[in-house]
């Protein structure tokens, strides 16, 4: 049996497992109408030998296959190291990426990158800032954070409608509580200055639940930029579990959603889904992805 044929069979089996697990929806349910934008956020877990059988080399093809099957117009990823970015650039056909690594503003450390469909969107301008007291200084670390943290952003033009909006993607610190609170406040200020009153989408692993002060800062109604948690938006079709961090063990008792997609009021939220890939197959990350379909109000 040739290597090519073996690869074809493996990919077919993976597709069938996704279908059985309910990750791939029937085409009639998954189809987007003109003007609708599908956005996805996923902490893909960094590449580390400490993960043993869950190392990136065993997960990368499955991660790329799931993303291609979901077919988001926009994707925010967290924890991607430079080699993982290269693998995803190769595996995600039709997508371009934006972002730099957090430790030096080049290739060292994790990315909070944005991938987008070239056929659908055009990046007009983009950049990265650090979640710190000196956000424009590459490699700067803020407050009581254990790690350097960044926000990658871009202003996009939708080629279908001509509408423009700002997309931001981030990963909050997992230790520093002050850092998480101050990061939320900084994002509100930065999104106001970067958007120029354009609609805004914010994706990320925020390392907080909806009970945390950082979450309340992001969704405070008196902000200049007011974000809505897309899972809580009225009228949204909601599916999937109420949690996103799942670890790598089927014995782990998942309980909290810490990965969110926020959007400003100009977006109508049509659906929100947390695909659970764990049914009868290899874990693809220690986080579940989040996917939403949005539509800009006319």
PDB file of C-alpha atoms in Angstrom:
ATOM      1  CA  UNK A   1       0.000   0.000   0.000  1.00  0.00           C
ATOM      2  CA  UNK A   2       1.487   3.360  -1.031  1.00  0.00           C
ATOM      3  CA  UNK A   3       2.155   6.160   1.446  1.00  0.00           C
ATOM      4  CA  UNK A   4      -0.272   8.417  -0.464  1.00  0.00           C
ATOM      5  CA  UNK A   5      -3.079   5.852  -0.242  1.00  0.00           C
ATOM      6  CA  UNK A   6      -2.448   5.343   3.486  1.00  0.00           C
ATOM      7  CA  UNK A   7      -2.648   9.102   4.027  1.00  0.00           C
ATOM      8  CA  UNK A   8      -5.925   9.263   2.080  1.00  0.00           C
ATOM      9  CA  UNK A   9      -7.447   6.486   4.196  1.00  0.00           C
ATOM     10  CA  UNK A  10      -6.270   8.156   7.421  1.00  0.00           C
ATOM     11  CA  UNK A  11      -7.834  11.492   6.453  1.00  0.00           C
ATOM     12  CA  UNK A  12     -11.080   9.776   5.421  1.00  0.00           C
ATOM     13  CA  UNK A  13     -11.298   7.981   8.784  1.00  0.00           C
ATOM     14  CA  UNK A  14     -10.619  11.252  10.617  1.00  0.00           C
ATOM     15  CA  UNK A  15     -13.397  12.967   8.631  1.00  0.00           C
ATOM     16  CA  UNK A  16     -15.838  10.180   9.513  1.00  0.00           C
ATOM     17  CA  UNK A  17     -14.923  10.440  13.198  1.00  0.00           C
ATOM     18  CA  UNK A  18     -15.559  14.191  13.110  1.00  0.00           C
ATOM     19  CA  UNK A  19     -18.913  13.553  11.457  1.00  0.00           C
ATOM     20  CA  UNK A  20     -19.892  10.974  14.081  1.00  0.00           C
ATOM     21  CA  UNK A  21     -18.763  13.280  16.875  1.00  0.00           C
ATOM     22  CA  UNK A  22     -21.044  16.023  15.585  1.00  0.00           C
ATOM     23  CA  UNK A  23     -18.227  18.463  14.815  1.00  0.00           C
ATOM     24  CA  UNK A  24     -19.042  18.566  11.102  1.00  0.00           C
ATOM     25  CA  UNK A  25     -22.613  19.759  10.699  1.00  0.00           C
ATOM     26  CA  UNK A  26     -24.812  18.951   7.702  1.00  0.00           C
ATOM     27  CA  UNK A  27     -24.099  21.367   4.895  1.00  0.00           C
ATOM     28  CA  UNK A  28     -27.594  22.846   5.120  1.00  0.00           C
ATOM     29  CA  UNK A  29     -26.921  23.905   8.711  1.00  0.00           C
ATOM     30  CA  UNK A  30     -23.365  25.066   8.153  1.00  0.00           C
ATOM     31  CA  UNK A  31     -23.963  27.214   5.088  1.00  0.00           C
ATOM     32  CA  UNK A  32     -23.435  30.954   5.529  1.00  0.00           C
ATOM     33  CA  UNK A  33     -25.495  33.588   3.791  1.00  0.00           C
ATOM     34  CA  UNK A  34     -23.798  36.462   1.949  1.00  0.00           C
ATOM     35  CA  UNK A  35     -22.491  39.057   4.385  1.00  0.00           C
ATOM     36  CA  UNK A  36     -22.193  36.647   7.308  1.00  0.00           C
ATOM     37  CA  UNK A  37     -18.764  36.152   8.878  1.00  0.00           C
ATOM     38  CA  UNK A  38     -17.619  33.003  10.634  1.00  0.00           C
ATOM     39  CA  UNK A  39     -15.105  33.638  13.420  1.00  0.00           C
ATOM     40  CA  UNK A  40     -13.184  31.005  15.376  1.00  0.00           C
ATOM     41  CA  UNK A  41     -10.863  31.144  18.389  1.00  0.00           C
ATOM     42  CA  UNK A  42      -8.648  28.301  19.571  1.00  0.00           C
ATOM     43  CA  UNK A  43      -5.840  27.793  22.048  1.00  0.00           C
ATOM     44  CA  UNK A  44      -3.991  25.037  20.171  1.00  0.00           C
ATOM     45  CA  UNK A  45      -1.567  24.254  23.041  1.00  0.00           C
ATOM     46  CA  UNK A  46       2.112  24.990  22.565  1.00  0.00           C
ATOM     47  CA  UNK A  47       4.505  22.360  21.219  1.00  0.00           C
ATOM     48  CA  UNK A  48       6.300  20.771  24.188  1.00  0.00           C
ATOM     49  CA  UNK A  49       7.863  17.309  24.693  1.00  0.00           C
ATOM     50  CA  UNK A  50       6.283  17.276  28.162  1.00  0.00           C
ATOM     51  CA  UNK A  51       2.943  16.424  26.523  1.00  0.00           C
ATOM     52  CA  UNK A  52       4.135  12.948  25.488  1.00  0.00           C
ATOM     53  CA  UNK A  53       1.561  11.325  23.220  1.00  0.00           C
ATOM     54  CA  UNK A  54      -0.251  14.667  22.995  1.00  0.00           C
ATOM     55  CA  UNK A  55       2.704  16.518  21.478  1.00  0.00           C
ATOM     56  CA  UNK A  56       2.030  18.809  18.536  1.00  0.00           C
ATOM     57  CA  UNK A  57       3.532  16.386  16.003  1.00  0.00           C
ATOM     58  CA  UNK A  58       0.691  13.971  16.747  1.00  0.00           C
ATOM     59  CA  UNK A  59      -2.015  16.662  16.716  1.00  0.00           C
ATOM     60  CA  UNK A  60      -1.084  19.077  13.946  1.00  0.00           C
ATOM     61  CA  UNK A  61      -2.819  17.350  11.040  1.00  0.00           C
ATOM     62  CA  UNK A  62      -6.006  16.928  13.080  1.00  0.00           C
ATOM     63  CA  UNK A  63      -5.955  20.570  14.154  1.00  0.00           C
ATOM     64  CA  UNK A  64      -5.589  21.768  10.562  1.00  0.00           C
ATOM     65  CA  UNK A  65      -8.257  19.342   9.316  1.00  0.00           C
ATOM     66  CA  UNK A  66     -10.771  20.529  11.921  1.00  0.00           C
ATOM     67  CA  UNK A  67     -10.123  24.179  11.073  1.00  0.00           C
ATOM     68  CA  UNK A  68     -10.474  23.517   7.345  1.00  0.00           C
ATOM     69  CA  UNK A  69     -13.728  21.637   7.975  1.00  0.00           C
ATOM     70  CA  UNK A  70     -15.094  24.490  10.117  1.00  0.00           C
ATOM     71  CA  UNK A  71     -13.913  26.920   7.403  1.00  0.00           C
ATOM     72  CA  UNK A  72     -13.863  30.153   9.439  1.00  0.00           C
ATOM     73  CA  UNK A  73     -13.345  33.455   7.673  1.00  0.00           C
ATOM     74  CA  UNK A  74     -11.289  34.586  10.681  1.00  0.00           C
ATOM     75  CA  UNK A  75      -9.331  32.525  13.189  1.00  0.00           C
ATOM     76  CA  UNK A  76      -7.556  33.687  16.343  1.00  0.00           C
ATOM     77  CA  UNK A  77      -5.055  31.153  17.714  1.00  0.00           C
ATOM     78  CA  UNK A  78      -3.233  31.196  21.026  1.00  0.00           C
ATOM     79  CA  UNK A  79      -0.015  29.482  22.222  1.00  0.00           C
ATOM     80  CA  UNK A  80       1.332  28.881  18.712  1.00  0.00           C
ATOM     81  CA  UNK A  81       5.128  28.653  18.606  1.00  0.00           C
ATOM     82  CA  UNK A  82       6.989  29.545  15.410  1.00  0.00           C
ATOM     83  CA  UNK A  83       7.176  25.933  14.161  1.00  0.00           C
ATOM     84  CA  UNK A  84       3.443  25.559  14.793  1.00  0.00           C
ATOM     85  CA  UNK A  85       2.776  28.731  12.821  1.00  0.00           C
ATOM     86  CA  UNK A  86       4.760  27.251   9.914  1.00  0.00           C
ATOM     87  CA  UNK A  87       2.756  24.012  10.107  1.00  0.00           C
ATOM     88  CA  UNK A  88      -0.533  25.895  10.134  1.00  0.00           C
ATOM     89  CA  UNK A  89       0.490  28.153   7.261  1.00  0.00           C
ATOM     90  CA  UNK A  90       1.207  25.005   5.263  1.00  0.00           C
ATOM     91  CA  UNK A  91      -1.912  23.164   6.407  1.00  0.00           C
ATOM     92  CA  UNK A  92      -4.492  25.955   6.132  1.00  0.00           C
ATOM     93  CA  UNK A  93      -4.842  26.395   2.391  1.00  0.00           C
ATOM     94  CA  UNK A  94      -6.366  29.675   1.312  1.00  0.00           C
ATOM     95  CA  UNK A  95      -5.459  31.500   4.529  1.00  0.00           C
ATOM     96  CA  UNK A  96      -2.927  34.192   5.384  1.00  0.00           C
ATOM     97  CA  UNK A  97      -1.659  34.987   8.872  1.00  0.00           C
ATOM     98  CA  UNK A  98      -0.852  38.096  10.881  1.00  0.00           C
ATOM     99  CA  UNK A  99       1.189  38.280  14.063  1.00  0.00           C
ATOM    100  CA  UNK A 100       4.587  38.140  15.745  1.00  0.00           C
ATOM    101  CA  UNK A 101       5.974  36.172  18.677  1.00  0.00           C
ATOM    102  CA  UNK A 102       5.574  37.699  22.115  1.00  0.00           C
ATOM    103  CA  UNK A 103       9.143  37.499  23.468  1.00  0.00           C
ATOM    104  CA  UNK A 104      10.976  39.532  20.828  1.00  0.00           C
ATOM    105  CA  UNK A 105       8.337  40.742  18.380  1.00  0.00           C
ATOM    106  CA  UNK A 106       9.742  38.344  15.785  1.00  0.00           C
ATOM    107  CA  UNK A 107       9.939  34.547  16.213  1.00  0.00           C
ATOM    108  CA  UNK A 108      10.697  33.905  19.915  1.00  0.00           C
ATOM    109  CA  UNK A 109       7.872  32.697  22.125  1.00  0.00           C
ATOM    110  CA  UNK A 110       4.177  32.196  21.564  1.00  0.00           C
ATOM    111  CA  UNK A 111       2.030  33.939  18.949  1.00  0.00           C
ATOM    112  CA  UNK A 112      -1.528  35.152  19.389  1.00  0.00           C
ATOM    113  CA  UNK A 113      -1.955  35.151  15.627  1.00  0.00           C
ATOM    114  CA  UNK A 114      -4.852  35.887  13.295  1.00  0.00           C
ATOM    115  CA  UNK A 115      -5.535  33.764  10.203  1.00  0.00           C
ATOM    116  CA  UNK A 116      -7.962  34.996   7.558  1.00  0.00           C
ATOM    117  CA  UNK A 117      -9.399  33.790   4.252  1.00  0.00           C
ATOM    118  CA  UNK A 118      -7.667  35.554   1.411  1.00  0.00           C
ATOM    119  CA  UNK A 119     -10.680  35.144  -0.865  1.00  0.00           C
ATOM    120  CA  UNK A 120     -13.041  36.835   1.582  1.00  0.00           C
ATOM    121  CA  UNK A 121     -11.088  39.467   3.518  1.00  0.00           C
ATOM    122  CA  UNK A 122      -8.397  42.059   2.912  1.00  0.00           C
ATOM    123  CA  UNK A 123      -6.164  43.287   5.739  1.00  0.00           C
ATOM    124  CA  UNK A 124      -5.895  47.077   5.457  1.00  0.00           C
ATOM    125  CA  UNK A 125      -3.536  47.592   8.393  1.00  0.00           C
ATOM    126  CA  UNK A 126      -2.359  45.458  11.276  1.00  0.00           C
ATOM    127  CA  UNK A 127      -0.010  45.253  14.210  1.00  0.00           C
ATOM    128  CA  UNK A 128       0.772  43.855  17.652  1.00  0.00           C
ATOM    129  CA  UNK A 129       0.894  45.500  21.060  1.00  0.00           C
ATOM    130  CA  UNK A 130       2.028  44.107  24.408  1.00  0.00           C
ATOM    131  CA  UNK A 131      -0.174  43.812  27.470  1.00  0.00           C
ATOM    132  CA  UNK A 132       2.031  45.956  29.661  1.00  0.00           C
ATOM    133  CA  UNK A 133       2.588  49.509  30.864  1.00  0.00           C
ATOM    134  CA  UNK A 134       4.639  50.012  27.664  1.00  0.00           C
ATOM    135  CA  UNK A 135       2.444  48.324  25.036  1.00  0.00           C
ATOM    136  CA  UNK A 136       4.519  49.448  22.058  1.00  0.00           C
ATOM    137  CA  UNK A 137       7.741  47.942  23.434  1.00  0.00           C
ATOM    138  CA  UNK A 138       8.323  44.405  22.064  1.00  0.00           C
ATOM    139  CA  UNK A 139       8.927  41.834  24.778  1.00  0.00           C
ATOM    140  CA  UNK A 140       7.599  44.031  27.598  1.00  0.00           C
ATOM    141  CA  UNK A 141       5.869  42.304  30.502  1.00  0.00           C
ATOM    142  CA  UNK A 142       3.074  43.961  32.424  1.00  0.00           C
ATOM    143  CA  UNK A 143       2.156  44.234  36.086  1.00  0.00           C
ATOM    144  CA  UNK A 144       2.309  40.852  37.929  1.00  0.00           C
ATOM    145  CA  UNK A 145       2.194  38.693  34.782  1.00  0.00           C
ATOM    146  CA  UNK A 146       4.228  35.480  34.651  1.00  0.00           C
ATOM    147  CA  UNK A 147       4.719  35.759  30.870  1.00  0.00           C
ATOM    148  CA  UNK A 148       4.863  38.325  28.112  1.00  0.00           C
ATOM    149  CA  UNK A 149       1.415  38.756  26.585  1.00  0.00           C
ATOM    150  CA  UNK A 150       0.299  40.334  23.299  1.00  0.00           C
ATOM    151  CA  UNK A 151      -2.676  41.406  21.231  1.00  0.00           C
ATOM    152  CA  UNK A 152      -2.559  40.930  17.455  1.00  0.00           C
ATOM    153  CA  UNK A 153      -4.967  43.122  15.496  1.00  0.00           C
ATOM    154  CA  UNK A 154      -6.019  44.003  11.983  1.00  0.00           C
ATOM    155  CA  UNK A 155      -8.556  46.232  10.290  1.00  0.00           C
ATOM    156  CA  UNK A 156     -10.243  44.127   7.608  1.00  0.00           C
ATOM    157  CA  UNK A 157     -12.386  44.940   4.606  1.00  0.00           C
ATOM    158  CA  UNK A 158     -15.001  42.370   3.664  1.00  0.00           C
ATOM    159  CA  UNK A 159     -14.661  41.802  -0.082  1.00  0.00           C
ATOM    160  CA  UNK A 160     -18.322  40.744  -0.318  1.00  0.00           C
ATOM    161  CA  UNK A 161     -19.878  43.795   1.296  1.00  0.00           C
ATOM    162  CA  UNK A 162     -17.120  46.423   1.419  1.00  0.00           C
ATOM    163  CA  UNK A 163     -17.712  46.810   5.174  1.00  0.00           C
ATOM    164  CA  UNK A 164     -14.718  47.320   7.465  1.00  0.00           C
ATOM    165  CA  UNK A 165     -14.121  46.168  11.025  1.00  0.00           C
ATOM    166  CA  UNK A 166     -11.350  45.615  13.570  1.00  0.00           C
ATOM    167  CA  UNK A 167     -10.314  42.123  14.708  1.00  0.00           C
ATOM    168  CA  UNK A 168      -8.209  41.596  17.866  1.00  0.00           C
ATOM    169  CA  UNK A 169      -6.836  38.332  19.290  1.00  0.00           C
ATOM    170  CA  UNK A 170      -5.140  37.797  22.650  1.00  0.00           C
ATOM    171  CA  UNK A 171      -4.109  35.465  25.479  1.00  0.00           C
ATOM    172  CA  UNK A 172      -4.305  36.808  29.037  1.00  0.00           C
ATOM    173  CA  UNK A 173      -1.831  35.812  31.725  1.00  0.00           C
ATOM    174  CA  UNK A 174      -2.559  32.635  33.676  1.00  0.00           C
ATOM    175  CA  UNK A 175      -1.042  33.841  36.995  1.00  0.00           C
ATOM    176  CA  UNK A 176      -1.214  37.608  37.448  1.00  0.00           C
ATOM    177  CA  UNK A 177      -4.659  38.775  38.526  1.00  0.00           C
ATOM    178  CA  UNK A 178      -3.695  42.443  38.316  1.00  0.00           C
ATOM    179  CA  UNK A 179      -2.288  41.739  34.840  1.00  0.00           C
ATOM    180  CA  UNK A 180      -5.603  40.295  33.667  1.00  0.00           C
ATOM    181  CA  UNK A 181      -7.561  43.271  35.014  1.00  0.00           C
ATOM    182  CA  UNK A 182      -5.176  45.845  33.560  1.00  0.00           C
ATOM    183  CA  UNK A 183      -5.019  43.948  30.253  1.00  0.00           C
ATOM    184  CA  UNK A 184      -8.798  44.212  29.906  1.00  0.00           C
ATOM    185  CA  UNK A 185      -8.673  47.959  30.565  1.00  0.00           C
ATOM    186  CA  UNK A 186      -5.828  48.399  28.059  1.00  0.00           C
ATOM    187  CA  UNK A 187      -7.748  46.504  25.378  1.00  0.00           C
ATOM    188  CA  UNK A 188     -10.749  48.800  25.851  1.00  0.00           C
ATOM    189  CA  UNK A 189      -8.520  51.861  25.377  1.00  0.00           C
ATOM    190  CA  UNK A 190      -6.619  50.389  22.425  1.00  0.00           C
ATOM    191  CA  UNK A 191      -9.710  49.113  20.642  1.00  0.00           C
ATOM    192  CA  UNK A 192     -11.237  52.598  20.852  1.00  0.00           C
ATOM    193  CA  UNK A 193      -8.144  54.203  19.295  1.00  0.00           C
ATOM    194  CA  UNK A 194      -7.518  51.512  16.675  1.00  0.00           C
ATOM    195  CA  UNK A 195     -11.097  51.051  15.477  1.00  0.00           C
ATOM    196  CA  UNK A 196     -11.966  54.675  14.764  1.00  0.00           C
ATOM    197  CA  UNK A 197     -15.596  53.731  15.597  1.00  0.00           C
ATOM    198  CA  UNK A 198     -15.504  50.650  13.363  1.00  0.00           C
ATOM    199  CA  UNK A 199     -17.172  47.467  14.646  1.00  0.00           C
ATOM    200  CA  UNK A 200     -14.809  45.285  16.692  1.00  0.00           C
ATOM    201  CA  UNK A 201     -14.354  41.533  17.235  1.00  0.00           C
ATOM    202  CA  UNK A 202     -12.213  40.310  20.140  1.00  0.00           C
ATOM    203  CA  UNK A 203     -11.140  36.664  20.444  1.00  0.00           C
ATOM    204  CA  UNK A 204      -8.897  34.904  22.904  1.00  0.00           C
ATOM    205  CA  UNK A 205      -8.042  32.706  25.840  1.00  0.00           C
ATOM    206  CA  UNK A 206      -8.722  35.102  28.713  1.00  0.00           C
ATOM    207  CA  UNK A 207      -7.885  32.741  31.583  1.00  0.00           C
ATOM    208  CA  UNK A 208     -10.934  34.057  33.470  1.00  0.00           C
ATOM    209  CA  UNK A 209     -14.594  33.093  33.701  1.00  0.00           C
ATOM    210  CA  UNK A 210     -17.558  35.418  33.300  1.00  0.00           C
ATOM    211  CA  UNK A 211     -17.439  36.018  37.064  1.00  0.00           C
ATOM    212  CA  UNK A 212     -14.044  37.734  36.980  1.00  0.00           C
ATOM    213  CA  UNK A 213     -13.482  41.488  37.120  1.00  0.00           C
ATOM    214  CA  UNK A 214     -11.525  41.428  33.834  1.00  0.00           C
ATOM    215  CA  UNK A 215     -14.574  39.967  32.060  1.00  0.00           C
ATOM    216  CA  UNK A 216     -16.809  42.619  33.637  1.00  0.00           C
ATOM    217  CA  UNK A 217     -14.431  45.375  32.479  1.00  0.00           C
ATOM    218  CA  UNK A 218     -14.594  44.107  28.890  1.00  0.00           C
ATOM    219  CA  UNK A 219     -18.398  43.965  28.922  1.00  0.00           C
ATOM    220  CA  UNK A 220     -19.116  47.100  31.004  1.00  0.00           C
ATOM    221  CA  UNK A 221     -21.933  49.053  29.371  1.00  0.00           C
ATOM    222  CA  UNK A 222     -20.358  52.475  30.029  1.00  0.00           C
ATOM    223  CA  UNK A 223     -17.143  51.740  28.100  1.00  0.00           C
ATOM    224  CA  UNK A 224     -16.354  53.747  24.994  1.00  0.00           C
ATOM    225  CA  UNK A 225     -16.164  50.360  23.259  1.00  0.00           C
ATOM    226  CA  UNK A 226     -18.774  47.930  24.598  1.00  0.00           C
ATOM    227  CA  UNK A 227     -18.210  44.223  23.997  1.00  0.00           C
ATOM    228  CA  UNK A 228     -20.891  41.563  24.186  1.00  0.00           C
ATOM    229  CA  UNK A 229     -20.173  37.936  25.022  1.00  0.00           C
ATOM    230  CA  UNK A 230     -21.431  36.266  21.837  1.00  0.00           C
ATOM    231  CA  UNK A 231     -22.580  33.152  23.721  1.00  0.00           C
ATOM    232  CA  UNK A 232     -24.960  35.253  25.799  1.00  0.00           C
ATOM    233  CA  UNK A 233     -26.374  37.301  22.942  1.00  0.00           C
ATOM    234  CA  UNK A 234     -30.119  37.132  22.615  1.00  0.00           C
ATOM    235  CA  UNK A 235     -31.313  35.138  19.631  1.00  0.00           C
ATOM    236  CA  UNK A 236     -28.063  33.291  19.101  1.00  0.00           C
ATOM    237  CA  UNK A 237     -28.274  29.595  18.268  1.00  0.00           C
ATOM    238  CA  UNK A 238     -26.102  28.031  20.993  1.00  0.00           C
ATOM    239  CA  UNK A 239     -24.562  24.555  20.869  1.00  0.00           C
ATOM    240  CA  UNK A 240     -21.803  22.630  22.587  1.00  0.00           C
ATOM    241  CA  UNK A 241     -20.728  22.418  26.224  1.00  0.00           C
ATOM    242  CA  UNK A 242     -20.509  25.316  28.678  1.00  0.00           C
ATOM    243  CA  UNK A 243     -16.735  24.973  29.072  1.00  0.00           C
ATOM    244  CA  UNK A 244     -13.609  25.251  26.939  1.00  0.00           C
ATOM    245  CA  UNK A 245     -10.642  24.071  29.044  1.00  0.00           C
ATOM    246  CA  UNK A 246     -10.613  20.266  29.011  1.00  0.00           C
ATOM    247  CA  UNK A 247      -7.028  19.169  29.671  1.00  0.00           C
ATOM    248  CA  UNK A 248      -5.711  16.108  27.855  1.00  0.00           C
ATOM    249  CA  UNK A 249      -7.307  13.428  30.058  1.00  0.00           C
ATOM    250  CA  UNK A 250     -10.791  11.988  29.743  1.00  0.00           C
ATOM    251  CA  UNK A 251     -10.787  11.920  33.558  1.00  0.00           C
ATOM    252  CA  UNK A 252     -10.527  15.724  33.720  1.00  0.00           C
ATOM    253  CA  UNK A 253     -13.759  17.307  34.959  1.00  0.00           C
ATOM    254  CA  UNK A 254     -14.213  20.334  32.722  1.00  0.00           C
ATOM    255  CA  UNK A 255     -16.299  23.118  34.218  1.00  0.00           C
ATOM    256  CA  UNK A 256     -15.312  26.597  32.991  1.00  0.00           C
ATOM    257  CA  UNK A 257     -15.439  28.610  29.802  1.00  0.00           C
ATOM    258  CA  UNK A 258     -12.301  30.759  29.651  1.00  0.00           C
ATOM    259  CA  UNK A 259     -12.106  31.160  25.859  1.00  0.00           C
ATOM    260  CA  UNK A 260     -14.443  33.795  24.460  1.00  0.00           C
ATOM    261  CA  UNK A 261     -15.428  35.655  21.326  1.00  0.00           C
ATOM    262  CA  UNK A 262     -16.669  39.172  22.040  1.00  0.00           C
ATOM    263  CA  UNK A 263     -18.196  41.583  19.536  1.00  0.00           C
ATOM    264  CA  UNK A 264     -19.514  45.138  19.577  1.00  0.00           C
ATOM    265  CA  UNK A 265     -23.184  45.986  19.141  1.00  0.00           C
ATOM    266  CA  UNK A 266     -22.945  46.434  15.348  1.00  0.00           C
ATOM    267  CA  UNK A 267     -22.720  42.639  14.965  1.00  0.00           C
ATOM    268  CA  UNK A 268     -25.744  40.385  15.176  1.00  0.00           C
ATOM    269  CA  UNK A 269     -24.815  36.997  16.641  1.00  0.00           C
ATOM    270  CA  UNK A 270     -26.487  34.256  14.623  1.00  0.00           C
ATOM    271  CA  UNK A 271     -24.883  31.203  16.211  1.00  0.00           C
ATOM    272  CA  UNK A 272     -22.336  30.184  18.836  1.00  0.00           C
ATOM    273  CA  UNK A 273     -20.751  26.753  18.942  1.00  0.00           C
ATOM    274  CA  UNK A 274     -18.118  25.053  21.088  1.00  0.00           C
ATOM    275  CA  UNK A 275     -17.144  21.948  19.060  1.00  0.00           C
ATOM    276  CA  UNK A 276     -16.233  19.020  21.332  1.00  0.00           C
ATOM    277  CA  UNK A 277     -13.676  16.871  19.506  1.00  0.00           C
ATOM    278  CA  UNK A 278     -13.098  14.396  22.349  1.00  0.00           C
ATOM    279  CA  UNK A 279     -15.654  11.726  21.471  1.00  0.00           C
ATOM    280  CA  UNK A 280     -13.736   8.629  20.490  1.00  0.00           C
ATOM    281  CA  UNK A 281     -10.637  10.286  19.082  1.00  0.00           C
ATOM    282  CA  UNK A 282      -7.283  11.840  19.981  1.00  0.00           C
ATOM    283  CA  UNK A 283      -7.395  15.145  21.827  1.00  0.00           C
ATOM    284  CA  UNK A 284      -6.461  17.965  19.475  1.00  0.00           C
ATOM    285  CA  UNK A 285      -5.660  20.475  22.251  1.00  0.00           C
ATOM    286  CA  UNK A 286      -6.253  20.966  25.962  1.00  0.00           C
ATOM    287  CA  UNK A 287      -8.826  23.635  24.963  1.00  0.00           C
ATOM    288  CA  UNK A 288     -11.951  23.333  22.852  1.00  0.00           C
ATOM    289  CA  UNK A 289     -12.365  25.835  20.014  1.00  0.00           C
ATOM    290  CA  UNK A 290     -15.110  28.452  19.898  1.00  0.00           C
ATOM    291  CA  UNK A 291     -16.914  29.362  16.662  1.00  0.00           C
ATOM    292  CA  UNK A 292     -19.550  32.012  15.914  1.00  0.00           C
ATOM    293  CA  UNK A 293     -21.401  33.330  12.886  1.00  0.00           C
ATOM    294  CA  UNK A 294     -21.823  37.093  12.889  1.00  0.00           C
ATOM    295  CA  UNK A 295     -23.562  39.563  10.626  1.00  0.00           C
ATOM    296  CA  UNK A 296     -23.009  43.307  10.523  1.00  0.00           C
ATOM    297  CA  UNK A 297     -26.264  45.189  10.999  1.00  0.00           C
ATOM    298  CA  UNK A 298     -27.259  47.207   7.965  1.00  0.00           C
TER     299      UNK A 298
END
